Amino acid sequence: MLHTILITVDRIWSRVENACAALAGVLIGLAMVLTVVEVISRKILNFPLPGIVDVFELGMAAIAFFGVSQCQRVGGHVRMEMLVRRLQGRTLWAVEALMSTLALAFIGAVALASIDAVERAYLVQDSTMDLLLPVWPAKVCVAIALAILTVRLFLEAVDGLRLAIHPTAEPVTASRVASVADHAREEIEEALGADSGNESRS
């Protein structure tokens, strides 16, 4: 029953994470375009774009935070696995559940603090230096991204606890510990897959 619920929730939440990561990617593309336009305008027309630093300052919050939950889901964050990699069975999943719970508590506290920061920035009408753009929308992006990550960590903690009780079950959202050989094999397969795809197109 819990396995089915986790699969359903993970499928729905993955779509939310992918949408946020895609939005961050679009914002990165826009930042690159604005950078090129600003350089051309400054060097050729001798007319730097006004408030470009303000725009980057506000957009950087979404760029930096909107992809963190998806990165957590696919195991893209740096992990210190020298000890965890030696564990197996119930011990492994119990440690994973504990680590996810500690991360959940920390990120949840930061998310709540970020909501207070949004309220404070809105009440005092905090703004940027040049264009006087309101800062609170950028802080809302941070709060939303942290809330999404909090849910992801909760799913990982629940699945880790489930696996600690039933170590032979199939992981759904829990972090999977891969060996160095597994990482190397995955990278080789991805590289060969990309090469074969390019050859087929040519």
JSON list of C-alpha atoms in Angstrom, two decimals:
[
{"chain": "A", "resi": 1, "resn": "MET", "atom": "CA", "xyz": [0.00, 0.00, 0.00]},
{"chain": "A", "resi": 2, "resn": "LEU", "atom": "CA", "xyz": [2.73, 2.48, 1.01]},
{"chain": "A", "resi": 3, "resn": "HIS", "atom": "CA", "xyz": [4.78, 1.42, -2.01]},
{"chain": "A", "resi": 4, "resn": "THR", "atom": "CA", "xyz": [1.91, 2.34, -4.35]},
{"chain": "A", "resi": 5, "resn": "ILE", "atom": "CA", "xyz": [1.32, 5.67, -2.62]},
{"chain": "A", "resi": 6, "resn": "LEU", "atom": "CA", "xyz": [5.00, 6.58, -2.87]},
{"chain": "A", "resi": 7, "resn": "ILE", "atom": "CA", "xyz": [5.06, 5.73, -6.58]},
{"chain": "A", "resi": 8, "resn": "THR", "atom": "CA", "xyz": [2.00, 7.91, -7.24]},
{"chain": "A", "resi": 9, "resn": "VAL", "atom": "CA", "xyz": [3.22, 10.87, -5.19]},
{"chain": "A", "resi": 10, "resn": "ASP", "atom": "CA", "xyz": [6.73, 10.58, -6.64]},
{"chain": "A", "resi": 11, "resn": "ARG", "atom": "CA", "xyz": [5.36, 10.63, -10.18]},
{"chain": "A", "resi": 12, "resn": "ILE", "atom": "CA", "xyz": [3.32, 13.77, -9.47]},
{"chain": "A", "resi": 13, "resn": "TRP", "atom": "CA", "xyz": [6.10, 15.52, -7.55]},
{"chain": "A", "resi": 14, "resn": "SER", "atom": "CA", "xyz": [8.66, 14.68, -10.23]},
{"chain": "A", "resi": 15, "resn": "ARG", "atom": "CA", "xyz": [6.58, 16.66, -12.71]},
{"chain": "A", "resi": 16, "resn": "VAL", "atom": "CA", "xyz": [6.61, 19.66, -10.37]},
{"chain": "A", "resi": 17, "resn": "GLU", "atom": "CA", "xyz": [10.39, 19.36, -9.97]},
{"chain": "A", "resi": 18, "resn": "ASN", "atom": "CA", "xyz": [10.94, 18.99, -13.70]},
{"chain": "A", "resi": 19, "resn": "ALA", "atom": "CA", "xyz": [8.80, 22.07, -14.39]},
{"chain": "A", "resi": 20, "resn": "CYS", "atom": "CA", "xyz": [10.81, 24.13, -11.89]},
{"chain": "A", "resi": 21, "resn": "ALA", "atom": "CA", "xyz": [14.11, 22.89, -13.33]},
{"chain": "A", "resi": 22, "resn": "ALA", "atom": "CA", "xyz": [12.89, 23.72, -16.83]},
{"chain": "A", "resi": 23, "resn": "LEU", "atom": "CA", "xyz": [11.97, 27.23, -15.67]},
{"chain": "A", "resi": 24, "resn": "ALA", "atom": "CA", "xyz": [15.44, 27.64, -14.20]},
{"chain": "A", "resi": 25, "resn": "GLY", "atom": "CA", "xyz": [16.90, 26.54, -17.53]},
{"chain": "A", "resi": 26, "resn": "VAL", "atom": "CA", "xyz": [14.81, 29.12, -19.40]},
{"chain": "A", "resi": 27, "resn": "LEU", "atom": "CA", "xyz": [15.97, 31.82, -17.00]},
{"chain": "A", "resi": 28, "resn": "ILE", "atom": "CA", "xyz": [19.59, 30.79, -17.58]},
{"chain": "A", "resi": 29, "resn": "GLY", "atom": "CA", "xyz": [19.02, 31.17, -21.31]},
{"chain": "A", "resi": 30, "resn": "LEU", "atom": "CA", "xyz": [17.49, 34.61, -20.82]},
{"chain": "A", "resi": 31, "resn": "ALA", "atom": "CA", "xyz": [20.42, 35.61, -18.61]},
{"chain": "A", "resi": 32, "resn": "MET", "atom": "CA", "xyz": [22.84, 34.59, -21.35]},
{"chain": "A", "resi": 33, "resn": "VAL", "atom": "CA", "xyz": [20.91, 36.61, -23.94]},
{"chain": "A", "resi": 34, "resn": "LEU", "atom": "CA", "xyz": [20.79, 39.66, -21.66]},
{"chain": "A", "resi": 35, "resn": "THR", "atom": "CA", "xyz": [24.53, 39.34, -21.02]},
{"chain": "A", "resi": 36, "resn": "VAL", "atom": "CA", "xyz": [25.29, 39.33, -24.76]},
{"chain": "A", "resi": 37, "resn": "VAL", "atom": "CA", "xyz": [22.95, 42.26, -25.40]},
{"chain": "A", "resi": 38, "resn": "GLU", "atom": "CA", "xyz": [24.48, 44.22, -22.52]},
{"chain": "A", "resi": 39, "resn": "VAL", "atom": "CA", "xyz": [28.04, 43.62, -23.74]},
{"chain": "A", "resi": 40, "resn": "ILE", "atom": "CA", "xyz": [27.15, 44.65, -27.29]},
{"chain": "A", "resi": 41, "resn": "SER", "atom": "CA", "xyz": [25.27, 47.70, -26.07]},
{"chain": "A", "resi": 42, "resn": "ARG", "atom": "CA", "xyz": [28.14, 48.71, -23.81]},
{"chain": "A", "resi": 43, "resn": "LYS", "atom": "CA", "xyz": [31.01, 48.10, -26.24]},
{"chain": "A", "resi": 44, "resn": "ILE", "atom": "CA", "xyz": [29.47, 49.10, -29.57]},
{"chain": "A", "resi": 45, "resn": "LEU", "atom": "CA", "xyz": [26.78, 51.63, -28.69]},
{"chain": "A", "resi": 46, "resn": "ASN", "atom": "CA", "xyz": [28.49, 52.91, -25.54]},
{"chain": "A", "resi": 47, "resn": "PHE", "atom": "CA", "xyz": [25.13, 52.56, -23.80]},
{"chain": "A", "resi": 48, "resn": "PRO", "atom": "CA", "xyz": [25.09, 50.06, -20.90]},
{"chain": "A", "resi": 49, "resn": "LEU", "atom": "CA", "xyz": [21.67, 48.66, -20.12]},
{"chain": "A", "resi": 50, "resn": "PRO", "atom": "CA", "xyz": [20.27, 50.32, -17.00]},
{"chain": "A", "resi": 51, "resn": "GLY", "atom": "CA", "xyz": [19.50, 48.06, -14.05]},
{"chain": "A", "resi": 52, "resn": "ILE", "atom": "CA", "xyz": [20.99, 44.91, -15.58]},
{"chain": "A", "resi": 53, "resn": "VAL", "atom": "CA", "xyz": [22.62, 44.06, -12.25]},
{"chain": "A", "resi": 54, "resn": "ASP", "atom": "CA", "xyz": [19.24, 44.38, -10.52]},
{"chain": "A", "resi": 55, "resn": "VAL", "atom": "CA", "xyz": [17.63, 41.97, -12.99]},
{"chain": "A", "resi": 56, "resn": "PHE", "atom": "CA", "xyz": [20.41, 39.41, -12.52]},
{"chain": "A", "resi": 57, "resn": "GLU", "atom": "CA", "xyz": [20.23, 39.83, -8.75]},
{"chain": "A", "resi": 58, "resn": "LEU", "atom": "CA", "xyz": [16.54, 38.97, -8.69]},
{"chain": "A", "resi": 59, "resn": "GLY", "atom": "CA", "xyz": [16.66, 36.22, -11.29]},
{"chain": "A", "resi": 60, "resn": "MET", "atom": "CA", "xyz": [19.61, 34.46, -9.69]},
{"chain": "A", "resi": 61, "resn": "ALA", "atom": "CA", "xyz": [17.42, 33.25, -6.82]},
{"chain": "A", "resi": 62, "resn": "ALA", "atom": "CA", "xyz": [15.19, 31.23, -9.14]},
{"chain": "A", "resi": 63, "resn": "ILE", "atom": "CA", "xyz": [18.15, 30.03, -11.22]},
{"chain": "A", "resi": 64, "resn": "ALA", "atom": "CA", "xyz": [20.03, 28.80, -8.16]},
{"chain": "A", "resi": 65, "resn": "PHE", "atom": "CA", "xyz": [17.17, 27.20, -6.23]},
{"chain": "A", "resi": 66, "resn": "PHE", "atom": "CA", "xyz": [14.51, 25.94, -8.66]},
{"chain": "A", "resi": 67, "resn": "GLY", "atom": "CA", "xyz": [16.61, 22.93, -9.69]},
{"chain": "A", "resi": 68, "resn": "VAL", "atom": "CA", "xyz": [17.73, 21.71, -6.27]},
{"chain": "A", "resi": 69, "resn": "SER", "atom": "CA", "xyz": [14.84, 19.31, -5.68]},
{"chain": "A", "resi": 70, "resn": "GLN", "atom": "CA", "xyz": [15.22, 17.64, -9.07]},
{"chain": "A", "resi": 71, "resn": "CYS", "atom": "CA", "xyz": [18.96, 17.40, -8.46]},
{"chain": "A", "resi": 72, "resn": "GLN", "atom": "CA", "xyz": [18.24, 15.69, -5.14]},
{"chain": "A", "resi": 73, "resn": "ARG", "atom": "CA", "xyz": [15.89, 13.23, -6.84]},
{"chain": "A", "resi": 74, "resn": "VAL", "atom": "CA", "xyz": [18.42, 12.14, -9.46]},
{"chain": "A", "resi": 75, "resn": "GLY", "atom": "CA", "xyz": [21.30, 12.03, -6.97]},
{"chain": "A", "resi": 76, "resn": "GLY", "atom": "CA", "xyz": [23.16, 14.97, -8.47]},
{"chain": "A", "resi": 77, "resn": "HIS", "atom": "CA", "xyz": [24.26, 16.53, -5.19]},
{"chain": "A", "resi": 78, "resn": "VAL", "atom": "CA", "xyz": [27.69, 15.76, -3.77]},
{"chain": "A", "resi": 79, "resn": "ARG", "atom": "CA", "xyz": [27.51, 13.02, -1.13]},
{"chain": "A", "resi": 80, "resn": "MET", "atom": "CA", "xyz": [30.17, 11.68, 1.23]},
{"chain": "A", "resi": 81, "resn": "GLU", "atom": "CA", "xyz": [29.59, 7.94, 0.82]},
{"chain": "A", "resi": 82, "resn": "MET", "atom": "CA", "xyz": [32.84, 6.42, 2.10]},
{"chain": "A", "resi": 83, "resn": "LEU", "atom": "CA", "xyz": [31.03, 4.97, 5.12]},
{"chain": "A", "resi": 84, "resn": "VAL", "atom": "CA", "xyz": [27.54, 4.53, 3.69]},
{"chain": "A", "resi": 85, "resn": "ARG", "atom": "CA", "xyz": [28.87, 2.53, 0.72]},
{"chain": "A", "resi": 86, "resn": "ARG", "atom": "CA", "xyz": [30.10, -0.16, 3.13]},
{"chain": "A", "resi": 87, "resn": "LEU", "atom": "CA", "xyz": [26.63, -0.65, 4.65]},
{"chain": "A", "resi": 88, "resn": "GLN", "atom": "CA", "xyz": [23.98, -3.08, 3.49]},
{"chain": "A", "resi": 89, "resn": "GLY", "atom": "CA", "xyz": [20.41, -4.09, 4.18]},
{"chain": "A", "resi": 90, "resn": "ARG", "atom": "CA", "xyz": [18.54, -2.62, 7.11]},
{"chain": "A", "resi": 91, "resn": "THR", "atom": "CA", "xyz": [21.57, -0.71, 8.39]},
{"chain": "A", "resi": 92, "resn": "LEU", "atom": "CA", "xyz": [22.03, 1.07, 5.05]},
{"chain": "A", "resi": 93, "resn": "TRP", "atom": "CA", "xyz": [18.41, 2.13, 4.74]},
{"chain": "A", "resi": 94, "resn": "ALA", "atom": "CA", "xyz": [18.18, 3.10, 8.41]},
{"chain": "A", "resi": 95, "resn": "VAL", "atom": "CA", "xyz": [21.17, 5.43, 7.95]},
{"chain": "A", "resi": 96, "resn": "GLU", "atom": "CA", "xyz": [19.68, 6.82, 4.74]},
{"chain": "A", "resi": 97, "resn": "ALA", "atom": "CA", "xyz": [16.36, 7.44, 6.51]},
{"chain": "A", "resi": 98, "resn": "LEU", "atom": "CA", "xyz": [18.17, 9.18, 9.38]},
{"chain": "A", "resi": 99, "resn": "MET", "atom": "CA", "xyz": [20.17, 11.40, 7.02]},
{"chain": "A", "resi": 100, "resn": "SER", "atom": "CA", "xyz": [17.05, 12.30, 5.04]},
{"chain": "A", "resi": 101, "resn": "THR", "atom": "CA", "xyz": [15.22, 13.12, 8.28]},
{"chain": "A", "resi": 102, "resn": "LEU", "atom": "CA", "xyz": [18.04, 15.39, 9.49]},
{"chain": "A", "resi": 103, "resn": "ALA", "atom": "CA", "xyz": [18.15, 17.12, 6.10]},
{"chain": "A", "resi": 104, "resn": "LEU", "atom": "CA", "xyz": [14.36, 17.42, 6.19]},
{"chain": "A", "resi": 105, "resn": "ALA", "atom": "CA", "xyz": [14.49, 19.12, 9.60]},
{"chain": "A", "resi": 106, "resn": "PHE", "atom": "CA", "xyz": [17.19, 21.56, 8.47]},
{"chain": "A", "resi": 107, "resn": "ILE", "atom": "CA", "xyz": [15.65, 22.45, 5.10]},
{"chain": "A", "resi": 108, "resn": "GLY", "atom": "CA", "xyz": [12.19, 22.71, 6.68]},
{"chain": "A", "resi": 109, "resn": "ALA", "atom": "CA", "xyz": [13.52, 25.22, 9.22]},
{"chain": "A", "resi": 110, "resn": "VAL", "atom": "CA", "xyz": [15.24, 27.21, 6.47]},
{"chain": "A", "resi": 111, "resn": "ALA", "atom": "CA", "xyz": [12.02, 27.16, 4.41]},
{"chain": "A", "resi": 112, "resn": "LEU", "atom": "CA", "xyz": [10.05, 28.58, 7.33]},
{"chain": "A", "resi": 113, "resn": "ALA", "atom": "CA", "xyz": [12.71, 31.25, 7.84]},
{"chain": "A", "resi": 114, "resn": "SER", "atom": "CA", "xyz": [12.53, 32.12, 4.16]},
{"chain": "A", "resi": 115, "resn": "ILE", "atom": "CA", "xyz": [8.78, 32.71, 4.49]},
{"chain": "A", "resi": 116, "resn": "ASP", "atom": "CA", "xyz": [9.49, 35.17, 7.28]},
{"chain": "A", "resi": 117, "resn": "ALA", "atom": "CA", "xyz": [12.05, 36.85, 5.02]},
{"chain": "A", "resi": 118, "resn": "VAL", "atom": "CA", "xyz": [9.41, 37.23, 2.30]},
{"chain": "A", "resi": 119, "resn": "GLU", "atom": "CA", "xyz": [6.98, 38.83, 4.74]},
{"chain": "A", "resi": 120, "resn": "ARG", "atom": "CA", "xyz": [9.64, 41.16, 6.10]},
{"chain": "A", "resi": 121, "resn": "ALA", "atom": "CA", "xyz": [10.81, 42.23, 2.62]},
{"chain": "A", "resi": 122, "resn": "TYR", "atom": "CA", "xyz": [7.21, 42.91, 1.58]},
{"chain": "A", "resi": 123, "resn": "LEU", "atom": "CA", "xyz": [6.35, 44.94, 4.68]},
{"chain": "A", "resi": 124, "resn": "VAL", "atom": "CA", "xyz": [9.43, 47.16, 4.51]},
{"chain": "A", "resi": 125, "resn": "GLN", "atom": "CA", "xyz": [9.17, 47.40, 0.69]},
{"chain": "A", "resi": 126, "resn": "ASP", "atom": "CA", "xyz": [12.76, 46.23, 0.22]},
{"chain": "A", "resi": 127, "resn": "SER", "atom": "CA", "xyz": [13.99, 46.99, -3.31]},
{"chain": "A", "resi": 128, "resn": "THR", "atom": "CA", "xyz": [17.04, 46.90, -5.55]},
{"chain": "A", "resi": 129, "resn": "MET", "atom": "CA", "xyz": [19.52, 49.77, -5.76]},
{"chain": "A", "resi": 130, "resn": "ASP", "atom": "CA", "xyz": [19.08, 51.07, -9.32]},
{"chain": "A", "resi": 131, "resn": "LEU", "atom": "CA", "xyz": [15.59, 50.31, -10.64]},
{"chain": "A", "resi": 132, "resn": "LEU", "atom": "CA", "xyz": [14.02, 50.00, -7.17]},
{"chain": "A", "resi": 133, "resn": "LEU", "atom": "CA", "xyz": [12.49, 46.65, -8.10]},
{"chain": "A", "resi": 134, "resn": "PRO", "atom": "CA", "xyz": [10.77, 44.83, -5.21]},
{"chain": "A", "resi": 135, "resn": "VAL", "atom": "CA", "xyz": [12.90, 42.05, -3.73]},
{"chain": "A", "resi": 136, "resn": "TRP", "atom": "CA", "xyz": [10.13, 39.95, -2.23]},
{"chain": "A", "resi": 137, "resn": "PRO", "atom": "CA", "xyz": [9.24, 38.03, -5.47]},
{"chain": "A", "resi": 138, "resn": "ALA", "atom": "CA", "xyz": [12.79, 36.65, -5.61]},
{"chain": "A", "resi": 139, "resn": "LYS", "atom": "CA", "xyz": [12.51, 35.58, -1.99]},
{"chain": "A", "resi": 140, "resn": "VAL", "atom": "CA", "xyz": [9.18, 33.91, -2.79]},
{"chain": "A", "resi": 141, "resn": "CYS", "atom": "CA", "xyz": [11.03, 31.82, -5.39]},
{"chain": "A", "resi": 142, "resn": "VAL", "atom": "CA", "xyz": [13.49, 30.70, -2.73]},
{"chain": "A", "resi": 143, "resn": "ALA", "atom": "CA", "xyz": [10.68, 29.78, -0.33]},
{"chain": "A", "resi": 144, "resn": "ILE", "atom": "CA", "xyz": [8.83, 27.80, -3.01]},
{"chain": "A", "resi": 145, "resn": "ALA", "atom": "CA", "xyz": [11.98, 25.93, -4.07]},
{"chain": "A", "resi": 146, "resn": "LEU", "atom": "CA", "xyz": [12.80, 25.03, -0.46]},
{"chain": "A", "resi": 147, "resn": "ALA", "atom": "CA", "xyz": [9.22, 23.86, 0.13]},
{"chain": "A", "resi": 148, "resn": "ILE", "atom": "CA", "xyz": [9.47, 21.57, -2.92]},
{"chain": "A", "resi": 149, "resn": "LEU", "atom": "CA", "xyz": [12.79, 20.21, -1.64]},
{"chain": "A", "resi": 150, "resn": "THR", "atom": "CA", "xyz": [11.24, 19.64, 1.80]},
{"chain": "A", "resi": 151, "resn": "VAL", "atom": "CA", "xyz": [8.57, 17.40, 0.27]},
{"chain": "A", "resi": 152, "resn": "ARG", "atom": "CA", "xyz": [11.23, 15.48, -1.67]},
{"chain": "A", "resi": 153, "resn": "LEU", "atom": "CA", "xyz": [13.25, 14.88, 1.51]},
{"chain": "A", "resi": 154, "resn": "PHE", "atom": "CA", "xyz": [10.09, 13.75, 3.32]},
{"chain": "A", "resi": 155, "resn": "LEU", "atom": "CA", "xyz": [9.42, 11.19, 0.58]},
{"chain": "A", "resi": 156, "resn": "GLU", "atom": "CA", "xyz": [13.01, 9.95, 0.82]},
{"chain": "A", "resi": 157, "resn": "ALA", "atom": "CA", "xyz": [12.81, 9.66, 4.62]},
{"chain": "A", "resi": 158, "resn": "VAL", "atom": "CA", "xyz": [9.53, 7.70, 4.45]},
{"chain": "A", "resi": 159, "resn": "ASP", "atom": "CA", "xyz": [10.85, 5.36, 1.78]},
{"chain": "A", "resi": 160, "resn": "GLY", "atom": "CA", "xyz": [14.11, 4.88, 3.67]},
{"chain": "A", "resi": 161, "resn": "LEU", "atom": "CA", "xyz": [12.16, 3.91, 6.79]},
{"chain": "A", "resi": 162, "resn": "ARG", "atom": "CA", "xyz": [10.04, 1.50, 4.73]},
{"chain": "A", "resi": 163, "resn": "LEU", "atom": "CA", "xyz": [13.17, -0.13, 3.34]},
{"chain": "A", "resi": 164, "resn": "ALA", "atom": "CA", "xyz": [14.73, -0.35, 6.79]},
{"chain": "A", "resi": 165, "resn": "ILE", "atom": "CA", "xyz": [11.72, -2.42, 7.83]},
{"chain": "A", "resi": 166, "resn": "HIS", "atom": "CA", "xyz": [11.56, -4.38, 4.55]},
{"chain": "A", "resi": 167, "resn": "PRO", "atom": "CA", "xyz": [15.13, -4.32, 3.14]},
{"chain": "A", "resi": 168, "resn": "THR", "atom": "CA", "xyz": [14.27, -6.63, 0.23]},
{"chain": "A", "resi": 169, "resn": "ALA", "atom": "CA", "xyz": [11.66, -4.23, -1.14]},
{"chain": "A", "resi": 170, "resn": "GLU", "atom": "CA", "xyz": [12.31, -2.09, -4.21]},
{"chain": "A", "resi": 171, "resn": "PRO", "atom": "CA", "xyz": [13.37, 1.53, -3.50]},
{"chain": "A", "resi": 172, "resn": "VAL", "atom": "CA", "xyz": [11.04, 4.22, -4.85]},
{"chain": "A", "resi": 173, "resn": "THR", "atom": "CA", "xyz": [12.23, 7.61, -3.62]},
{"chain": "A", "resi": 174, "resn": "ALA", "atom": "CA", "xyz": [15.09, 6.64, -1.29]},
{"chain": "A", "resi": 175, "resn": "SER", "atom": "CA", "xyz": [18.60, 7.60, -2.33]},
{"chain": "A", "resi": 176, "resn": "ARG", "atom": "CA", "xyz": [20.40, 4.77, -4.07]},
{"chain": "A", "resi": 177, "resn": "VAL", "atom": "CA", "xyz": [24.06, 4.29, -3.13]},
{"chain": "A", "resi": 178, "resn": "ALA", "atom": "CA", "xyz": [26.03, 3.43, -6.25]},
{"chain": "A", "resi": 179, "resn": "SER", "atom": "CA", "xyz": [29.58, 2.15, -6.29]},
{"chain": "A", "resi": 180, "resn": "VAL", "atom": "CA", "xyz": [32.41, 3.82, -8.17]},
{"chain": "A", "resi": 181, "resn": "ALA", "atom": "CA", "xyz": [32.16, 1.11, -10.82]},
{"chain": "A", "resi": 182, "resn": "ASP", "atom": "CA", "xyz": [28.42, 1.78, -11.20]},
{"chain": "A", "resi": 183, "resn": "HIS", "atom": "CA", "xyz": [29.04, 5.51, -11.63]},
{"chain": "A", "resi": 184, "resn": "ALA", "atom": "CA", "xyz": [31.72, 4.84, -14.23]},
{"chain": "A", "resi": 185, "resn": "ARG", "atom": "CA", "xyz": [29.46, 2.39, -16.07]},
{"chain": "A", "resi": 186, "resn": "GLU", "atom": "CA", "xyz": [26.59, 4.89, -16.14]},
{"chain": "A", "resi": 187, "resn": "GLU", "atom": "CA", "xyz": [28.84, 7.63, -17.51]},
{"chain": "A", "resi": 188, "resn": "ILE", "atom": "CA", "xyz": [30.21, 5.31, -20.19]},
{"chain": "A", "resi": 189, "resn": "GLU", "atom": "CA", "xyz": [26.71, 4.21, -21.19]},
{"chain": "A", "resi": 190, "resn": "GLU", "atom": "CA", "xyz": [25.54, 7.83, -21.38]},
{"chain": "A", "resi": 191, "resn": "ALA", "atom": "CA", "xyz": [28.55, 8.79, -23.49]},
{"chain": "A", "resi": 192, "resn": "LEU", "atom": "CA", "xyz": [28.13, 5.81, -25.84]},
{"chain": "A", "resi": 193, "resn": "GLY", "atom": "CA", "xyz": [24.40, 6.48, -26.05]},
{"chain": "A", "resi": 194, "resn": "ALA", "atom": "CA", "xyz": [24.99, 10.10, -27.03]},
{"chain": "A", "resi": 195, "resn": "ASP", "atom": "CA", "xyz": [27.62, 9.05, -29.62]},
{"chain": "A", "resi": 196, "resn": "SER", "atom": "CA", "xyz": [25.37, 6.42, -31.15]},
{"chain": "A", "resi": 197, "resn": "GLY", "atom": "CA", "xyz": [22.54, 8.93, -31.32]},
{"chain": "A", "resi": 198, "resn": "ASN", "atom": "CA", "xyz": [24.77, 11.39, -33.15]},
{"chain": "A", "resi": 199, "resn": "GLU", "atom": "CA", "xyz": [25.92, 8.69, -35.58]},
{"chain": "A", "resi": 200, "resn": "SER", "atom": "CA", "xyz": [22.36, 7.66, -36.36]},
{"chain": "A", "resi": 201, "resn": "ARG", "atom": "CA", "xyz": [21.39, 11.24, -37.09]},
{"chain": "A", "resi": 202, "resn": "SER", "atom": "CA", "xyz": [24.38, 11.68, -39.39]}
]
